[in-house]
Coordinates of N, CA and C in Angstrom, one line a residue:
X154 N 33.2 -13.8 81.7 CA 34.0 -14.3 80.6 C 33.1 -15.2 79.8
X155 N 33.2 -15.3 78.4 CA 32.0 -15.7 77.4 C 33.1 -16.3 76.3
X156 N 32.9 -17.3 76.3 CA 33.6 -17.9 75.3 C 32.4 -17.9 73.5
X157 N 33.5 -17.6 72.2 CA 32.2 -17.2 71.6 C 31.4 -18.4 71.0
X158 N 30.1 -17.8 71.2 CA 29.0 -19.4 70.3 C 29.7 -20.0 69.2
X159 N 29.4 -21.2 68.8 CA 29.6 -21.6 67.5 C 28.7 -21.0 66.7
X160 N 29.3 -20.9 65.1 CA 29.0 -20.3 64.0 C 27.3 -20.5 63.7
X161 N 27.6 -22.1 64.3 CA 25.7 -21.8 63.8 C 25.0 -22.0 65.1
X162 N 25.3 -21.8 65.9 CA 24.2 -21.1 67.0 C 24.8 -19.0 66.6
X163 N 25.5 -19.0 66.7 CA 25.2 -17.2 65.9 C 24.4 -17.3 64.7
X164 N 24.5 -17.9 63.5 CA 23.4 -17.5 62.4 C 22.0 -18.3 63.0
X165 N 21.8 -18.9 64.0 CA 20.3 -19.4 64.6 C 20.2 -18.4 65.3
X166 N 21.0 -17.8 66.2 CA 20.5 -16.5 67.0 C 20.2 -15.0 66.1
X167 N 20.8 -15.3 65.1 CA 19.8 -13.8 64.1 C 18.6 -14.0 63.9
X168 N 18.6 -15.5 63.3 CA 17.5 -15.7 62.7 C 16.1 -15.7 63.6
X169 N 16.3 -16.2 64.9 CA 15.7 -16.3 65.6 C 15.0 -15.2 66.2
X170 N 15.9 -13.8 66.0 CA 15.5 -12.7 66.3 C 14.9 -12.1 65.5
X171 N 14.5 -13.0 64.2 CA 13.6 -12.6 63.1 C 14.4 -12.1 62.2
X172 N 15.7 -11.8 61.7 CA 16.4 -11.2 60.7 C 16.2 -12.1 59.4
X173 N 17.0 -11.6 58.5 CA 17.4 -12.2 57.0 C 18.5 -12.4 57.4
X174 N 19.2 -13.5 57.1 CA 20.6 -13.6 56.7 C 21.3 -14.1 55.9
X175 N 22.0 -13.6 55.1 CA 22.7 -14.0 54.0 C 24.0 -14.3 54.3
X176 N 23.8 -15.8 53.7 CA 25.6 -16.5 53.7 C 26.5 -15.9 52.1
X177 N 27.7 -15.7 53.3 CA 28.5 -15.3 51.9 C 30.0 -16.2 52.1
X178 N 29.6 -17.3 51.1 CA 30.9 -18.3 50.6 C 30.9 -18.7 51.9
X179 N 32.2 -19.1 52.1 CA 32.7 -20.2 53.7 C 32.7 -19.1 54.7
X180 N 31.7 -18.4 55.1 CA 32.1 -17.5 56.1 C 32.3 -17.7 57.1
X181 N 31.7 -19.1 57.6 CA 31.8 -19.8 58.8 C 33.9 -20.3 59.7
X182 N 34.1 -20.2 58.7 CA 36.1 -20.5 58.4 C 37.0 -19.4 58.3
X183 N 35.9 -18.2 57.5 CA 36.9 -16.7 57.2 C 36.9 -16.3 58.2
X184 N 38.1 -15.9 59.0 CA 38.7 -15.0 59.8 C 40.2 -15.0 59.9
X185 N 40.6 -14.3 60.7 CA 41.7 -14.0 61.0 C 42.7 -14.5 62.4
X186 N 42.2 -16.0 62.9 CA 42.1 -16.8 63.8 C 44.0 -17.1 64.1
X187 N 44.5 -17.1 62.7 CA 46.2 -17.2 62.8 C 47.1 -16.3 63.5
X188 N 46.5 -14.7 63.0 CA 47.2 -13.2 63.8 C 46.8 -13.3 65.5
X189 N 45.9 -14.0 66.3 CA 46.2 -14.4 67.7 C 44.1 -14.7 68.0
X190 N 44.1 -14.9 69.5 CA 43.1 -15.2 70.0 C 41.7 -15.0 69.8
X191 N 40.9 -15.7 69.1 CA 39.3 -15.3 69.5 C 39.1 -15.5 70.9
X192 N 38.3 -14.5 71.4 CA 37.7 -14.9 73.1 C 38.8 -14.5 74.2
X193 N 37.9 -14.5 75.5 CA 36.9 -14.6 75.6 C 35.9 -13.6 75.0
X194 N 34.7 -13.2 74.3 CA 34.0 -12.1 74.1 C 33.3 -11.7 75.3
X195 N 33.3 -10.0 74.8 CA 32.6 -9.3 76.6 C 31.6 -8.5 75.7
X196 N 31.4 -8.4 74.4 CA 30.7 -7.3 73.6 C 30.4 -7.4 72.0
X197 N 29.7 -6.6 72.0 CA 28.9 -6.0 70.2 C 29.9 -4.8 70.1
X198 N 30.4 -4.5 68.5 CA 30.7 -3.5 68.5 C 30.2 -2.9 67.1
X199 N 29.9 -1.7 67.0 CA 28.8 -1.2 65.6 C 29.4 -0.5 64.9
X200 N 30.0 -0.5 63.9 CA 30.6 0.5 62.8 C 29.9 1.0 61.7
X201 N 30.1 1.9 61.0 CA 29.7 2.5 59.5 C 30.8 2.2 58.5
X202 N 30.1 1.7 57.4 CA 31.1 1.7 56.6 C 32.0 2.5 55.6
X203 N 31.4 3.5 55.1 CA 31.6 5.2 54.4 C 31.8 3.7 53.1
X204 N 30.8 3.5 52.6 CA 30.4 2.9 51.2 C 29.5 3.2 50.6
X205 N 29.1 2.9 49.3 CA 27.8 3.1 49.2 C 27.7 2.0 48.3
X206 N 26.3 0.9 48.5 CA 26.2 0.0 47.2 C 25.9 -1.3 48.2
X207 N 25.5 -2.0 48.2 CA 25.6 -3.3 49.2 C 26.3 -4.3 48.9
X208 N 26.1 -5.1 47.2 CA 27.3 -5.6 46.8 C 28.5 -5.0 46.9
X209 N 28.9 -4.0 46.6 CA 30.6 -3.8 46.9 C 30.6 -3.6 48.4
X210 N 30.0 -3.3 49.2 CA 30.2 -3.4 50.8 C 30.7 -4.5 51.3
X211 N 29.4 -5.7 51.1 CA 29.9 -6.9 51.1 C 31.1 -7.7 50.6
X212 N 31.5 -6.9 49.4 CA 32.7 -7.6 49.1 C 33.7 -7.2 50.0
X213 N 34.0 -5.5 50.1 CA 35.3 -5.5 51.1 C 34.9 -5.9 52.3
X214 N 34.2 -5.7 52.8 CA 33.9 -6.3 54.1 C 34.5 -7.8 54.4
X215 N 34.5 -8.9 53.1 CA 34.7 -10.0 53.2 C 36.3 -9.9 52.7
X216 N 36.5 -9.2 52.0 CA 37.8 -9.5 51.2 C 38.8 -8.7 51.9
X217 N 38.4 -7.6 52.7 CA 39.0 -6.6 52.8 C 40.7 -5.5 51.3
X218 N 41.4 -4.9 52.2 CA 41.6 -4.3 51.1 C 43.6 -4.5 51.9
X219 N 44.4 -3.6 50.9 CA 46.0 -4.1 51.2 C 46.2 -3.5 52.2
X220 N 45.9 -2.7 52.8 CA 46.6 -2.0 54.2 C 45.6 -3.4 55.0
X221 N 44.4 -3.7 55.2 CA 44.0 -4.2 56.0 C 42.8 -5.6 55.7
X222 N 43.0 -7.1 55.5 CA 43.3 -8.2 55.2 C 41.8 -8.5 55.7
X223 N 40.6 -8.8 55.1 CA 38.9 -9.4 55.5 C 39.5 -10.7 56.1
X224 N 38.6 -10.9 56.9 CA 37.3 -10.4 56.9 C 37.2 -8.9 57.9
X225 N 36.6 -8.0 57.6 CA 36.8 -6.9 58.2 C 35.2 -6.7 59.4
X226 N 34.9 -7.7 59.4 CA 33.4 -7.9 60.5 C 33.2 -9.4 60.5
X227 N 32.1 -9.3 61.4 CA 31.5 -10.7 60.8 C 30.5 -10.6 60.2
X228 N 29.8 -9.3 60.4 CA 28.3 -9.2 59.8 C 27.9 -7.9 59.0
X229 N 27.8 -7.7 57.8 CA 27.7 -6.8 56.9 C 25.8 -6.5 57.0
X230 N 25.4 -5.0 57.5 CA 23.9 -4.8 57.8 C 23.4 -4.0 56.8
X231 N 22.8 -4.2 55.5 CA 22.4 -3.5 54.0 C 21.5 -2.3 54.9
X232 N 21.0 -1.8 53.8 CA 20.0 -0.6 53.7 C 19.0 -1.0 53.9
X233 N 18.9 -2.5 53.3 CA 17.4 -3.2 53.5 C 17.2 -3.9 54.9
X234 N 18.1 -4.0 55.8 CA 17.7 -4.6 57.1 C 18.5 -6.2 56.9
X235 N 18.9 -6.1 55.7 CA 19.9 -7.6 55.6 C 20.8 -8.1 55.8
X236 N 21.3 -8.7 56.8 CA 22.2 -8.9 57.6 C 23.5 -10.4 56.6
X237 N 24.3 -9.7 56.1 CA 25.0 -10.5 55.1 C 26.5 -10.9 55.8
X238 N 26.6 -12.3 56.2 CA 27.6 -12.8 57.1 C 28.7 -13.2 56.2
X239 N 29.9 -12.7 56.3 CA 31.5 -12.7 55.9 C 32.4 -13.0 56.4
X240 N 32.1 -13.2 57.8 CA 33.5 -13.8 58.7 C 32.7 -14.3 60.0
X241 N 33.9 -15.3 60.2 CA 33.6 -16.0 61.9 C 35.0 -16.4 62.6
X242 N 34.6 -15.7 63.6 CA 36.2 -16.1 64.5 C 36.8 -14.0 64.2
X243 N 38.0 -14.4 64.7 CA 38.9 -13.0 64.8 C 38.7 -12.4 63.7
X244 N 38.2 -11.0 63.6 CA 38.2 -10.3 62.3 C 38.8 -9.0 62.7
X245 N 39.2 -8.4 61.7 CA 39.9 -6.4 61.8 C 39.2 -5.7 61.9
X246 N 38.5 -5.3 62.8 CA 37.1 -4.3 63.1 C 37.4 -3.5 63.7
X247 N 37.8 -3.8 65.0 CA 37.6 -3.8 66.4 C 38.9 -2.7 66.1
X248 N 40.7 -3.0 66.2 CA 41.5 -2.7 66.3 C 42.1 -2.7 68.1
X249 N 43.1 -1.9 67.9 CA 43.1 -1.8 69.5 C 42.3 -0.4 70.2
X250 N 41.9 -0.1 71.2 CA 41.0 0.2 72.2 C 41.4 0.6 73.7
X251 N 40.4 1.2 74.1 CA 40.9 1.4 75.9 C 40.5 0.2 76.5
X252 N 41.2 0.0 77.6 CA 41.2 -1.1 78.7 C 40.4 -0.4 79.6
X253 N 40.2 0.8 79.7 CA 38.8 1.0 80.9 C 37.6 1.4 79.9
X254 N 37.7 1.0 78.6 CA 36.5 1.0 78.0 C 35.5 -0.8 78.3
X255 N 36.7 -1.3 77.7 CA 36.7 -3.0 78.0 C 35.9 -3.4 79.5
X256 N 36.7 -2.8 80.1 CA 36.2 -2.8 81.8 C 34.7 -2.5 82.0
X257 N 34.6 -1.4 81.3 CA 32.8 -1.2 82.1 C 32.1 -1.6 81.3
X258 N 32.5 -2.4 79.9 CA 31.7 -3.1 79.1 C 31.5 -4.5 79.9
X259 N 32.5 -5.5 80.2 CA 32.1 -6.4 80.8 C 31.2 -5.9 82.1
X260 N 31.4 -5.0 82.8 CA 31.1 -4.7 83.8 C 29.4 -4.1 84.0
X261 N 29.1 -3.7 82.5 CA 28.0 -3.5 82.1 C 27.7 -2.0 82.9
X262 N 28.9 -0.9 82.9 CA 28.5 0.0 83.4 C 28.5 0.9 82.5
X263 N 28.3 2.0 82.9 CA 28.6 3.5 82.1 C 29.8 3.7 81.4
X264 N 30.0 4.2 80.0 CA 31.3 3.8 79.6 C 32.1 5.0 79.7
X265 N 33.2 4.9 80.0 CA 34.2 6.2 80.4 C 34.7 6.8 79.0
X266 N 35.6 7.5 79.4 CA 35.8 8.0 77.8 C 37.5 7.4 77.0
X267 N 37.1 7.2 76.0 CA 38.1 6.2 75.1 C 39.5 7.2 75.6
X268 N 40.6 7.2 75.6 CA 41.5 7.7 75.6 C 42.9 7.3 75.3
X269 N 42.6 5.7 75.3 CA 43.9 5.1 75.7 C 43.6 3.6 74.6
X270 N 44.9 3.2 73.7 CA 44.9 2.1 73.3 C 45.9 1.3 73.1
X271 N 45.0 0.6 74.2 CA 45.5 -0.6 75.1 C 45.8 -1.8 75.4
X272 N 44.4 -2.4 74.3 CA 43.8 -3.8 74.6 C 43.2 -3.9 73.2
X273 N 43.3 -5.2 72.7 CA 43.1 -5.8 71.5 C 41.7 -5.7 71.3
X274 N 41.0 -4.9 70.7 CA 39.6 -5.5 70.5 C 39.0 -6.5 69.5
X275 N 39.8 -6.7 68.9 CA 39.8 -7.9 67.7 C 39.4 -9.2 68.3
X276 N 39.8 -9.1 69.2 CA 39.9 -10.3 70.8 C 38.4 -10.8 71.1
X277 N 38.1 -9.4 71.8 CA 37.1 -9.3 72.4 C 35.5 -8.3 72.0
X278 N 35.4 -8.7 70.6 CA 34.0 -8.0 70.1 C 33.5 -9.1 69.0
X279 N 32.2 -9.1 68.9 CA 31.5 -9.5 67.5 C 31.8 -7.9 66.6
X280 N 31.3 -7.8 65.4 CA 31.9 -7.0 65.0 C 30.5 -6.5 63.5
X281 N 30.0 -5.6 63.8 CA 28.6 -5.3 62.3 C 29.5 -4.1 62.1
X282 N 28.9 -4.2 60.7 CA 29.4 -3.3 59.7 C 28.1 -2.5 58.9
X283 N 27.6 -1.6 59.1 CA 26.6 -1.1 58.2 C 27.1 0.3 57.2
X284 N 25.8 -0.9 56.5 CA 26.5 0.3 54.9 C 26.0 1.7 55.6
X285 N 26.7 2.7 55.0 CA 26.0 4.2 55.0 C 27.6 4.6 55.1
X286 N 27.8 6.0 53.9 CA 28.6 6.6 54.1 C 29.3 7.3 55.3
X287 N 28.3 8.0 56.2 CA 29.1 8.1 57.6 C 29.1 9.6 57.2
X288 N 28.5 10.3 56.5 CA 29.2 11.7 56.7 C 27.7 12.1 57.7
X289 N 27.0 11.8 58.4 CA 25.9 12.4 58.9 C 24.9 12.3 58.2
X290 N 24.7 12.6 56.8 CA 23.5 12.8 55.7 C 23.2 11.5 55.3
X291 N 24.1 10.7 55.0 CA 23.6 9.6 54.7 C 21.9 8.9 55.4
X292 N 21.0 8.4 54.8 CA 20.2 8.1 55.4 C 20.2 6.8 56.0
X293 N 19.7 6.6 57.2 CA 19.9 5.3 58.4 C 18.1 4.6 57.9
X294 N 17.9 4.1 57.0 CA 16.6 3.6 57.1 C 15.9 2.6 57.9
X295 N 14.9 3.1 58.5 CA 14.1 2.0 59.8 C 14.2 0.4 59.5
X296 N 13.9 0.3 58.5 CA 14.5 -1.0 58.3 C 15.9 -1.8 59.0
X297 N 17.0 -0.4 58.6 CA 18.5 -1.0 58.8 C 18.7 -0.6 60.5
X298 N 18.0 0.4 60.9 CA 18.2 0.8 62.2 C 17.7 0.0 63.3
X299 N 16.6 -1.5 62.6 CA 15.7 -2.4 63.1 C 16.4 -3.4 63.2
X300 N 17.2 -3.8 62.6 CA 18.2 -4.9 62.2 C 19.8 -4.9 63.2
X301 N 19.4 -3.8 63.2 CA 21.1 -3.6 63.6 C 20.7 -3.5 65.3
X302 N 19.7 -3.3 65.8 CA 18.9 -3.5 67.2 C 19.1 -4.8 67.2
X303 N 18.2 -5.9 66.0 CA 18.1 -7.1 66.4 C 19.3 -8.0 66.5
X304 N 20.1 -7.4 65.6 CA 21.5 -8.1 65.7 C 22.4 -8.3 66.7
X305 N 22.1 -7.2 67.4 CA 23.2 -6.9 68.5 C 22.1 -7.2 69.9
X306 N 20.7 -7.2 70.0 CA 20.2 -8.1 71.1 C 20.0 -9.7 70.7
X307 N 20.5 -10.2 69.6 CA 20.4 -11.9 69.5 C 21.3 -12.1 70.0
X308 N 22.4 -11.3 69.5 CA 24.1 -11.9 70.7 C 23.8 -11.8 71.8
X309 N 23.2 -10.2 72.5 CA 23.5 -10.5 74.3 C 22.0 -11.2 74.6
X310 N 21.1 -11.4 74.1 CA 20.0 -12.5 74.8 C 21.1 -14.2 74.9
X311 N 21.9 -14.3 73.6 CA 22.7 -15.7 74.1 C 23.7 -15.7 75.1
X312 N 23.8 -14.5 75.3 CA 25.5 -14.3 76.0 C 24.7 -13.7 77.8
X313 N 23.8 -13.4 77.7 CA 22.8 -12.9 79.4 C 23.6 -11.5 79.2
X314 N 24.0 -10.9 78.5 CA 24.2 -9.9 77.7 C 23.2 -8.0 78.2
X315 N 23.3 -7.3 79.0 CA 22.4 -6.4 78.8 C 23.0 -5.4 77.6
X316 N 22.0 -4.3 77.4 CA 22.6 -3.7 75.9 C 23.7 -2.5 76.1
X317 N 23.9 -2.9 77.7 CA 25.3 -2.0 77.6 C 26.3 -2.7 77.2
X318 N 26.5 -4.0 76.9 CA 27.6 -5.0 76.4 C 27.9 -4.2 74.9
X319 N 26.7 -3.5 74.2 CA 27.1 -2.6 72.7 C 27.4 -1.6 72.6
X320 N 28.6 -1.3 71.9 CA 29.2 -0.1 71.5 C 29.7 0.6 70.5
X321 N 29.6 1.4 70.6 CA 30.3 2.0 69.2 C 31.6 1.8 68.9
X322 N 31.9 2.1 67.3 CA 33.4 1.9 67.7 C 34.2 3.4 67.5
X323 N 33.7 4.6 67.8 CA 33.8 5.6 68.5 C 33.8 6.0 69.8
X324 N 33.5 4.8 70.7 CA 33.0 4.8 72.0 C 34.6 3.8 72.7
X325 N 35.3 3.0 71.5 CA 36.1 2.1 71.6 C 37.6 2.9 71.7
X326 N 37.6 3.4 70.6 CA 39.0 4.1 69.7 C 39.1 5.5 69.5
X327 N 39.5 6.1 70.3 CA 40.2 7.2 69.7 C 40.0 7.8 68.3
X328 N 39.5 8.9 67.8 CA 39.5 9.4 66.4 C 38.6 8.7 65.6
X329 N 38.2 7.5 66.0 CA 36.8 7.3 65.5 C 35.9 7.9 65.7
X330 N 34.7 7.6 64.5 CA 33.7 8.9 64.4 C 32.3 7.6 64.1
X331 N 32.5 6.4 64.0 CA 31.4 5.5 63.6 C 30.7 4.7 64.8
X332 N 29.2 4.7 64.9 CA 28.8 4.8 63.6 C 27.9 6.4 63.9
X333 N 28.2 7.0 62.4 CA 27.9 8.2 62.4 C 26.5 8.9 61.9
X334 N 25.3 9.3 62.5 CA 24.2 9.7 62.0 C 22.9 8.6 63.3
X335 N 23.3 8.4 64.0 CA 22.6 8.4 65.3 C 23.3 8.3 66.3
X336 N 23.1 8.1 67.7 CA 23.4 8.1 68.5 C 23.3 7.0 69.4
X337 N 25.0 6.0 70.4 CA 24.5 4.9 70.4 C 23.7 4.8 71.3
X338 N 23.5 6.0 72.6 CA 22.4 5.9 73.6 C 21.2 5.2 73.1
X339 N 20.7 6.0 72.2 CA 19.3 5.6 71.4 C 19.4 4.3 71.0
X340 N 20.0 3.8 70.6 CA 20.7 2.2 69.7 C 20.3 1.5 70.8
X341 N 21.3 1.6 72.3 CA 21.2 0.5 73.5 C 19.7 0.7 73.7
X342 N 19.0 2.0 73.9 CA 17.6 2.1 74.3 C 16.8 1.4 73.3
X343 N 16.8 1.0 72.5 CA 16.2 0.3 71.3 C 16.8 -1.3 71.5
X344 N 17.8 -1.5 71.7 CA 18.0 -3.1 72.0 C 17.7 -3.4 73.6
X345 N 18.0 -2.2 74.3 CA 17.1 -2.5 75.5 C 15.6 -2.8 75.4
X346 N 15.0 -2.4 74.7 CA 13.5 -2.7 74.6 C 13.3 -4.2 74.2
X347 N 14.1 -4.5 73.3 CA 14.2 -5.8 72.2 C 14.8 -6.8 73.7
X348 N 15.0 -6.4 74.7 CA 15.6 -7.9 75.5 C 14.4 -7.6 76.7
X349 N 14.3 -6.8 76.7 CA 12.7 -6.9 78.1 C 11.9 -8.2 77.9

């Protein structure tokens, strides 16, 4: 059980992992902390955004839209590898999720298959957002594929974290398809390198 860091030991742990980070307005305060519980966190969880453009990503991301109220992550990941911060505390990422997904995430095992939603994950995830449309073609550039490794091994290096703690949020939810145009085996194998 992991209670989550404060705001600025998370933007020291990016940075520290060598990223860019960009503050956007009071991001430290934006969330969604009133609709119920932050914590404890047991996990990363990785989405695509089906955007294109980095300023308007960043904006819904932060603002979100009327079906569903920003901050919609906490960390918006550009094309360029720039990690642009819009929320802290409970954000709409996550949604609800399987409870034996949850389970072998804290558990740091092999993950079973999503089927059932059960459990809040809004609760219990940090939450990146990377730009790319999501239909497959979009391109994942080394840059943004380098970032989104580093981002998700600065949380579990603080949290004793291995990189099974990261997942997709296809791997979470039912009918999800993100993030789409790699694969997250490869992802953990690449933040597993980044925590050796």
């Amino acid at each position: 059980m992991a209670a989550p860091m404060s705001a600025d030991r998370f933007i020291n742990a990016l940075r520290n992992e060598g990223l860019t980070v960009v503050e956007v307005g009071a991001w430290r305060t934006h969330n969604r902390n009133h609709k119920g519980p932050w914590g404890p966190v047991h996990g990363v969880m990785i989405h695509h955004t089906v955007t294109r453009g980095t300023a308007h990503t960043v904006e819904l991301c932060r603002e979100g839209h009327s079906a569903l109220p920003g901050p919609l992550c906490h960390g918006v990941i550009a094309k360029d590898g720039r990690v642009h911060l819009v929320g802290y505390g409970r954000a709409n990422h996550a949604g609800a999720g399987d409870s034996d997904v949850l389970a072998a995430v804290i558990a740091e095992k092999r993950l079973p298959p999503d089927n059932e939603t059960d459990t809040d994950g809004n609760r219990h995830f940090y939450g990146f957002e990377c730009e790319n449309l999501g239909d497959g073609e979009d391109p994942w550039p080394a840059a943004q594929l380098d970032a989104i490794a580093r981002a998700a091994a600065a949380l579990c290096r603080v949290h004793h974290w291995t990189a099974r703690s990261v997942i997709g949020h296809r791997e979470w939810q039912p009918g999800k398809v993100d993030p789409r145009g790699f694969t997250m085996d490869a992802m953990r194998a690449r933040i597993g390198e980044r925590l050796k």
